[in-house]
Amino acid sequence: MKSFQEFEQLLDDHFGRLESLKYDANAALALVSNIQELAASSIETFGLAASLAHGVTILASHLVSGKEGPPPDIETLMSDLSFCVNYFSLRELLYYSYNVPGAVEWTFEEGKVQVRYADSSLPRQFYTIWNEHLELSREMFASSTYVETARALLKGEAEGQISQNVEAASLQIDQEVDQKLNAYFSILDPTSSADLGGYTYAEFVTIYRFMLGNALYHRRFGEANDQVGAIFIEYDELLNDLEVGTGLPRSRIASALDDMVFDVAKHREKLDASYFSLMREGAGTRRIVLRPVDFTIHEGLVNVLRVVAIRRPQLFLRNVSGELGVGFVARVKAAFEAAGFRCLTEISLSQFDPQLADIDLLVICEEPTLGYVLFVCELKGPIPPRWAKDQLKALRQDGVSKAFRQSEAIQKFLSTPAGIGAMKSWLPPDNPPLFESFVLVVEPLIVTSDNAGMFFGDEKTPIANFRTIERLLKASDGDTAFIQHVIHTYNKEVDKIINRVVAKTEFAGIVVEYEGVADSPIMRFPQQSWRNSEERQAMIDAFLADGAHPFDTVDLDAKEVPPGTILIAFKNGS
């Protein structure tokens, strides 16, 4: 074996010979669903459940096929599922290898294959998403008691029976639903009337909210009474429950469910099973399979948009893309404003050059002893990816890669006399600088819905995930220097703490070792005290009392400024 292309063929051939592909599909679906839910019910095996979910994704086309066969042997099924977990990870690395030459390094020896990240932006991305997920979860549940309260109320109750305790638990579960919906990629207005194809986004949110509440009830009830497992629902029964629970027309509910359930039809459409939590049997009465824990951690708001974008791309572009972009700008703007900064959005530069893109977001940071720091932000808010094929869309001509070229063109313009004049016109007239001569620091920044620089390690313009930016701004208390420092050193600091590990598997007589990212130290930004601190005001007062000047605080001829940063001196009010 001499190439990853040959390895891919070997991998696929081995998958095609798995014994589990001969098992009765409905029985195998039930068994793997219950195994995954059992693993997810314990904190000790929760990570295993997440890995098993990847294996289920790979096996999904068979699980929903309805094929008849012998009952599954649990030991063989688990062995095959373990192979599929590795298959999922190796599939990711193969996608990167085909589409980003040099991103992954393959070494072939007799009976052995080694796979390593050659591009450090890949593990950095995986760490960032993992870290942001943990920090968001910590923030969500830090002071909440509704999970434990719901469990206590449901303990000893009869499942499916209404009682005073069950009703009280439902109120606690409603709080958890609210928290989850707020934490998800909830960029679109939940009342949006955007047509997704037979139902609106608002109708989907109503349906999803009802189903999320039911899944959380089953999850918390199972945890309280040691009765964990998948739920099997007749399709018409589910439609009836949703019709009663939401008050929506049956046809609208059916259309939404069609985008939420992985079945034979979705496999034929070549939709990836990772976009779905709900699965449907392919034989018999074709019940819907709900894995309660999986459903409650599967971001349905993101995944339905991804499915709509793939199944009905023109409708998505027409009805959703614009609203999503506007909402994303508003979200990032709100984060900067909450930190005390002034913001301008959608600044047109076409009067200077029709080829220049608009500035999506301009953040004006007033610095009394300096002048101003301007963050010139290009925003890219595509739907967050689920797997490698989605991540690679960042490289498309209209993807994240485009933001770098737009940012570079804007930076170049801002260095011209016309650009400098434009920047001066954007400064707040109601709060002029303390000095007639002052310094303007221009910081380019790309903010995305997910990408933290994956595939773009050689670019000079800083790029950050919006959740990282939100956490940073909350911690900054308006300290601009702190924000600048974190943005410019983030990659270096992550590389110091990231835990890159090697997984090992064996199949077809070959030992395969491939690199991944394991649990690592959490990166938290220390809370600053700046905007209203006595120390800050004392520093400003001392600066003025000493007769100091903004030109004393910065080397205007500095050659060691971060790439892309622009220093401009406005002298004598010019």
Short mmCIF file of N, CA and C in Angstrom, two decimals, residues 442-528:
data_model
loop_
_atom_site.label_atom_id
_atom_site.label_comp_id
_atom_site.label_asym_id
_atom_site.label_seq_id
_atom_site.Cartn_x
_atom_site.Cartn_y
_atom_site.Cartn_z
N VAL A 442 -5.87 50.32 13.75
CA VAL A 442 -6.87 49.58 12.97
C VAL A 442 -6.54 48.09 13.06
N GLU A 443 -7.50 47.32 13.58
CA GLU A 443 -7.31 45.87 13.76
C GLU A 443 -8.30 45.11 12.88
N PRO A 444 -7.84 44.44 11.84
CA PRO A 444 -8.75 43.60 11.05
C PRO A 444 -9.09 42.33 11.82
N LEU A 445 -10.30 41.84 11.64
CA LEU A 445 -10.73 40.64 12.35
C LEU A 445 -11.83 39.95 11.54
N ILE A 446 -11.73 38.64 11.43
CA ILE A 446 -12.79 37.85 10.80
C ILE A 446 -13.48 37.05 11.89
N VAL A 447 -14.79 37.16 11.96
CA VAL A 447 -15.58 36.42 12.95
C VAL A 447 -16.51 35.48 12.21
N THR A 448 -16.50 34.21 12.60
CA THR A 448 -17.30 33.21 11.91
C THR A 448 -18.24 32.50 12.87
N SER A 449 -19.16 31.74 12.30
CA SER A 449 -20.10 30.97 13.11
C SER A 449 -19.44 29.73 13.70
N ASP A 450 -18.30 29.32 13.17
CA ASP A 450 -17.66 28.10 13.67
C ASP A 450 -16.15 28.09 13.44
N ASN A 451 -15.71 28.45 12.26
CA ASN A 451 -14.32 28.29 11.88
C ASN A 451 -13.40 29.19 12.70
N ALA A 452 -12.40 28.57 13.33
CA ALA A 452 -11.44 29.32 14.14
C ALA A 452 -10.08 29.38 13.46
N GLY A 453 -10.10 29.27 12.13
CA GLY A 453 -8.86 29.32 11.37
C GLY A 453 -8.52 28.01 10.71
N MET A 454 -9.42 27.04 10.75
CA MET A 454 -9.18 25.74 10.13
C MET A 454 -8.93 25.90 8.64
N PHE A 455 -7.81 25.38 8.18
CA PHE A 455 -7.32 25.46 6.79
C PHE A 455 -6.67 26.81 6.46
N PHE A 456 -6.67 27.75 7.43
CA PHE A 456 -6.18 29.09 7.12
C PHE A 456 -5.01 29.50 8.02
N GLY A 457 -4.19 28.53 8.38
CA GLY A 457 -3.09 28.79 9.29
C GLY A 457 -2.05 29.76 8.76
N ASP A 458 -1.97 29.91 7.45
CA ASP A 458 -0.97 30.80 6.86
C ASP A 458 -1.49 32.22 6.64
N GLU A 459 -2.75 32.44 6.91
CA GLU A 459 -3.32 33.78 6.72
C GLU A 459 -2.85 34.72 7.84
N LYS A 460 -2.75 36.00 7.52
CA LYS A 460 -2.27 36.99 8.48
C LYS A 460 -3.39 37.64 9.29
N THR A 461 -4.58 37.71 8.71
CA THR A 461 -5.70 38.34 9.41
C THR A 461 -6.23 37.42 10.49
N PRO A 462 -6.37 37.89 11.73
CA PRO A 462 -6.91 37.03 12.79
C PRO A 462 -8.33 36.59 12.48
N ILE A 463 -8.66 35.38 12.90
CA ILE A 463 -10.00 34.84 12.70
C ILE A 463 -10.43 34.15 13.98
N ALA A 464 -11.70 34.28 14.32
CA ALA A 464 -12.19 33.70 15.57
C ALA A 464 -13.62 33.21 15.43
N ASN A 465 -13.92 32.18 16.17
CA ASN A 465 -15.28 31.68 16.32
C ASN A 465 -16.09 32.69 17.14
N PHE A 466 -17.35 32.93 16.79
CA PHE A 466 -18.12 33.97 17.47
C PHE A 466 -18.34 33.66 18.95
N ARG A 467 -18.39 32.38 19.31
CA ARG A 467 -18.56 32.04 20.72
C ARG A 467 -17.30 32.39 21.51
N THR A 468 -16.15 32.22 20.91
CA THR A 468 -14.90 32.64 21.55
C THR A 468 -14.90 34.15 21.75
N ILE A 469 -15.33 34.88 20.73
CA ILE A 469 -15.40 36.34 20.83
C ILE A 469 -16.37 36.76 21.92
N GLU A 470 -17.52 36.11 22.00
CA GLU A 470 -18.50 36.47 23.04
C GLU A 470 -17.92 36.24 24.43
N ARG A 471 -17.24 35.12 24.64
CA ARG A 471 -16.65 34.85 25.95
C ARG A 471 -15.56 35.86 26.27
N LEU A 472 -14.75 36.17 25.26
CA LEU A 472 -13.66 37.13 25.45
C LEU A 472 -14.20 38.50 25.84
N LEU A 473 -15.23 38.95 25.16
CA LEU A 473 -15.79 40.27 25.44
C LEU A 473 -16.41 40.33 26.83
N LYS A 474 -17.07 39.26 27.25
CA LYS A 474 -17.64 39.23 28.61
C LYS A 474 -16.54 39.34 29.65
N ALA A 475 -15.42 38.68 29.40
CA ALA A 475 -14.33 38.69 30.37
C ALA A 475 -13.54 40.00 30.34
N SER A 476 -13.59 40.71 29.22
CA SER A 476 -12.71 41.87 29.02
C SER A 476 -13.10 43.09 29.84
N ASP A 477 -14.37 43.25 30.14
CA ASP A 477 -14.88 44.47 30.78
C ASP A 477 -14.42 45.71 30.00
N GLY A 478 -14.39 45.57 28.68
CA GLY A 478 -14.04 46.72 27.85
C GLY A 478 -12.57 47.02 27.74
N ASP A 479 -11.71 46.13 28.21
CA ASP A 479 -10.26 46.35 28.15
C ASP A 479 -9.78 46.00 26.73
N THR A 480 -9.60 47.02 25.92
CA THR A 480 -9.23 46.81 24.52
C THR A 480 -7.89 46.11 24.37
N ALA A 481 -6.92 46.50 25.19
CA ALA A 481 -5.60 45.88 25.09
C ALA A 481 -5.67 44.39 25.39
N PHE A 482 -6.51 44.02 26.34
CA PHE A 482 -6.69 42.61 26.67
C PHE A 482 -7.29 41.85 25.49
N ILE A 483 -8.29 42.45 24.86
CA ILE A 483 -8.93 41.83 23.69
C ILE A 483 -7.91 41.64 22.57
N GLN A 484 -7.13 42.69 22.30
CA GLN A 484 -6.11 42.59 21.25
C GLN A 484 -5.11 41.48 21.56
N HIS A 485 -4.69 41.43 22.81
CA HIS A 485 -3.69 40.43 23.20
C HIS A 485 -4.21 39.01 22.99
N VAL A 486 -5.43 38.75 23.42
CA VAL A 486 -5.99 37.40 23.28
C VAL A 486 -6.16 37.03 21.81
N ILE A 487 -6.68 37.95 21.03
CA ILE A 487 -6.90 37.66 19.60
C ILE A 487 -5.58 37.31 18.90
N HIS A 488 -4.52 38.04 19.23
CA HIS A 488 -3.25 37.84 18.52
C HIS A 488 -2.44 36.67 19.07
N THR A 489 -2.76 36.19 20.28
CA THR A 489 -1.97 35.09 20.87
C THR A 489 -2.77 33.81 21.02
N TYR A 490 -4.03 33.82 20.60
CA TYR A 490 -4.91 32.66 20.82
C TYR A 490 -4.31 31.37 20.26
N ASN A 491 -3.89 31.39 19.02
CA ASN A 491 -3.38 30.17 18.39
C ASN A 491 -2.17 29.61 19.15
N LYS A 492 -1.27 30.50 19.52
CA LYS A 492 -0.06 30.07 20.22
C LYS A 492 -0.41 29.45 21.58
N GLU A 493 -1.37 30.06 22.28
CA GLU A 493 -1.76 29.56 23.60
C GLU A 493 -2.49 28.22 23.50
N VAL A 494 -3.32 28.06 22.49
CA VAL A 494 -4.01 26.78 22.30
C VAL A 494 -3.01 25.68 22.00
N ASP A 495 -2.04 25.98 21.15
CA ASP A 495 -1.05 24.97 20.77
C ASP A 495 -0.25 24.49 21.98
N LYS A 496 -0.15 25.31 23.03
CA LYS A 496 0.59 24.91 24.23
C LYS A 496 -0.17 23.87 25.04
N ILE A 497 -1.50 23.90 25.01
CA ILE A 497 -2.28 23.06 25.93
C ILE A 497 -3.05 21.94 25.26
N ILE A 498 -3.14 21.96 23.95
CA ILE A 498 -3.95 20.97 23.24
C ILE A 498 -3.34 19.58 23.42
N ASN A 499 -4.20 18.62 23.67
CA ASN A 499 -3.77 17.24 23.92
C ASN A 499 -3.99 16.41 22.65
N ARG A 500 -2.96 16.32 21.86
CA ARG A 500 -3.02 15.54 20.62
C ARG A 500 -2.63 14.11 20.94
N VAL A 501 -3.51 13.17 20.63
CA VAL A 501 -3.29 11.77 20.98
C VAL A 501 -3.36 10.91 19.72
N VAL A 502 -2.90 9.69 19.85
CA VAL A 502 -2.93 8.75 18.73
C VAL A 502 -3.84 7.58 19.09
N ALA A 503 -4.85 7.36 18.25
CA ALA A 503 -5.74 6.22 18.40
C ALA A 503 -5.21 5.07 17.56
N LYS A 504 -5.50 3.86 18.01
CA LYS A 504 -4.98 2.68 17.32
C LYS A 504 -6.11 1.71 17.04
N THR A 505 -6.17 1.20 15.83
CA THR A 505 -7.15 0.18 15.47
C THR A 505 -6.48 -0.80 14.51
N GLU A 506 -7.11 -1.95 14.36
CA GLU A 506 -6.55 -2.97 13.48
C GLU A 506 -7.68 -3.63 12.70
N PHE A 507 -7.50 -3.76 11.42
CA PHE A 507 -8.46 -4.47 10.58
C PHE A 507 -7.75 -4.95 9.32
N ALA A 508 -8.28 -6.00 8.75
CA ALA A 508 -7.74 -6.57 7.50
C ALA A 508 -6.23 -6.79 7.59
N GLY A 509 -5.76 -7.14 8.80
CA GLY A 509 -4.34 -7.42 8.97
C GLY A 509 -3.45 -6.20 8.99
N ILE A 510 -4.04 -5.02 9.11
CA ILE A 510 -3.27 -3.77 9.11
C ILE A 510 -3.49 -3.02 10.43
N VAL A 511 -2.42 -2.54 11.01
CA VAL A 511 -2.51 -1.69 12.19
C VAL A 511 -2.55 -0.24 11.72
N VAL A 512 -3.55 0.49 12.19
CA VAL A 512 -3.71 1.89 11.80
C VAL A 512 -3.60 2.76 13.04
N GLU A 513 -2.71 3.71 13.01
CA GLU A 513 -2.57 4.70 14.08
C GLU A 513 -2.88 6.07 13.50
N TYR A 514 -3.85 6.74 14.09
CA TYR A 514 -4.22 8.06 13.55
C TYR A 514 -4.39 9.05 14.70
N GLU A 515 -4.10 10.30 14.37
CA GLU A 515 -4.07 11.34 15.38
C GLU A 515 -5.46 11.94 15.61
N GLY A 516 -5.70 12.33 16.84
CA GLY A 516 -6.94 13.01 17.20
C GLY A 516 -6.67 13.96 18.35
N VAL A 517 -7.73 14.57 18.84
CA VAL A 517 -7.64 15.50 19.97
C VAL A 517 -8.46 14.95 21.12
N ALA A 518 -7.83 14.80 22.27
CA ALA A 518 -8.50 14.28 23.46
C ALA A 518 -8.76 15.43 24.43
N ASP A 519 -9.43 15.11 25.55
CA ASP A 519 -9.70 16.12 26.57
C ASP A 519 -8.41 16.84 26.93
N SER A 520 -8.50 18.14 26.99
CA SER A 520 -7.33 19.00 27.20
C SER A 520 -7.66 20.00 28.30
N PRO A 521 -6.66 20.74 28.80
CA PRO A 521 -6.97 21.81 29.74
C PRO A 521 -7.93 22.82 29.13
N ILE A 522 -8.87 23.28 29.92
CA ILE A 522 -9.86 24.25 29.44
C ILE A 522 -9.23 25.64 29.39
N MET A 523 -9.51 26.37 28.33
CA MET A 523 -9.03 27.74 28.22
C MET A 523 -10.14 28.69 28.63
N ARG A 524 -9.91 29.37 29.75
CA ARG A 524 -10.85 30.39 30.21
C ARG A 524 -10.12 31.72 30.22
N PHE A 525 -10.84 32.77 29.89
CA PHE A 525 -10.25 34.10 29.89
C PHE A 525 -10.45 34.72 31.27
N PRO A 526 -9.38 35.17 31.92
CA PRO A 526 -9.53 35.75 33.26
C PRO A 526 -10.40 37.01 33.23
N GLN A 527 -11.28 37.12 34.19
CA GLN A 527 -12.18 38.27 34.25
C GLN A 527 -11.39 39.54 34.55
N GLN A 528 -11.58 40.54 33.70
CA GLN A 528 -10.90 41.82 33.87
C GLN A 528 -11.82 42.80 34.62
#
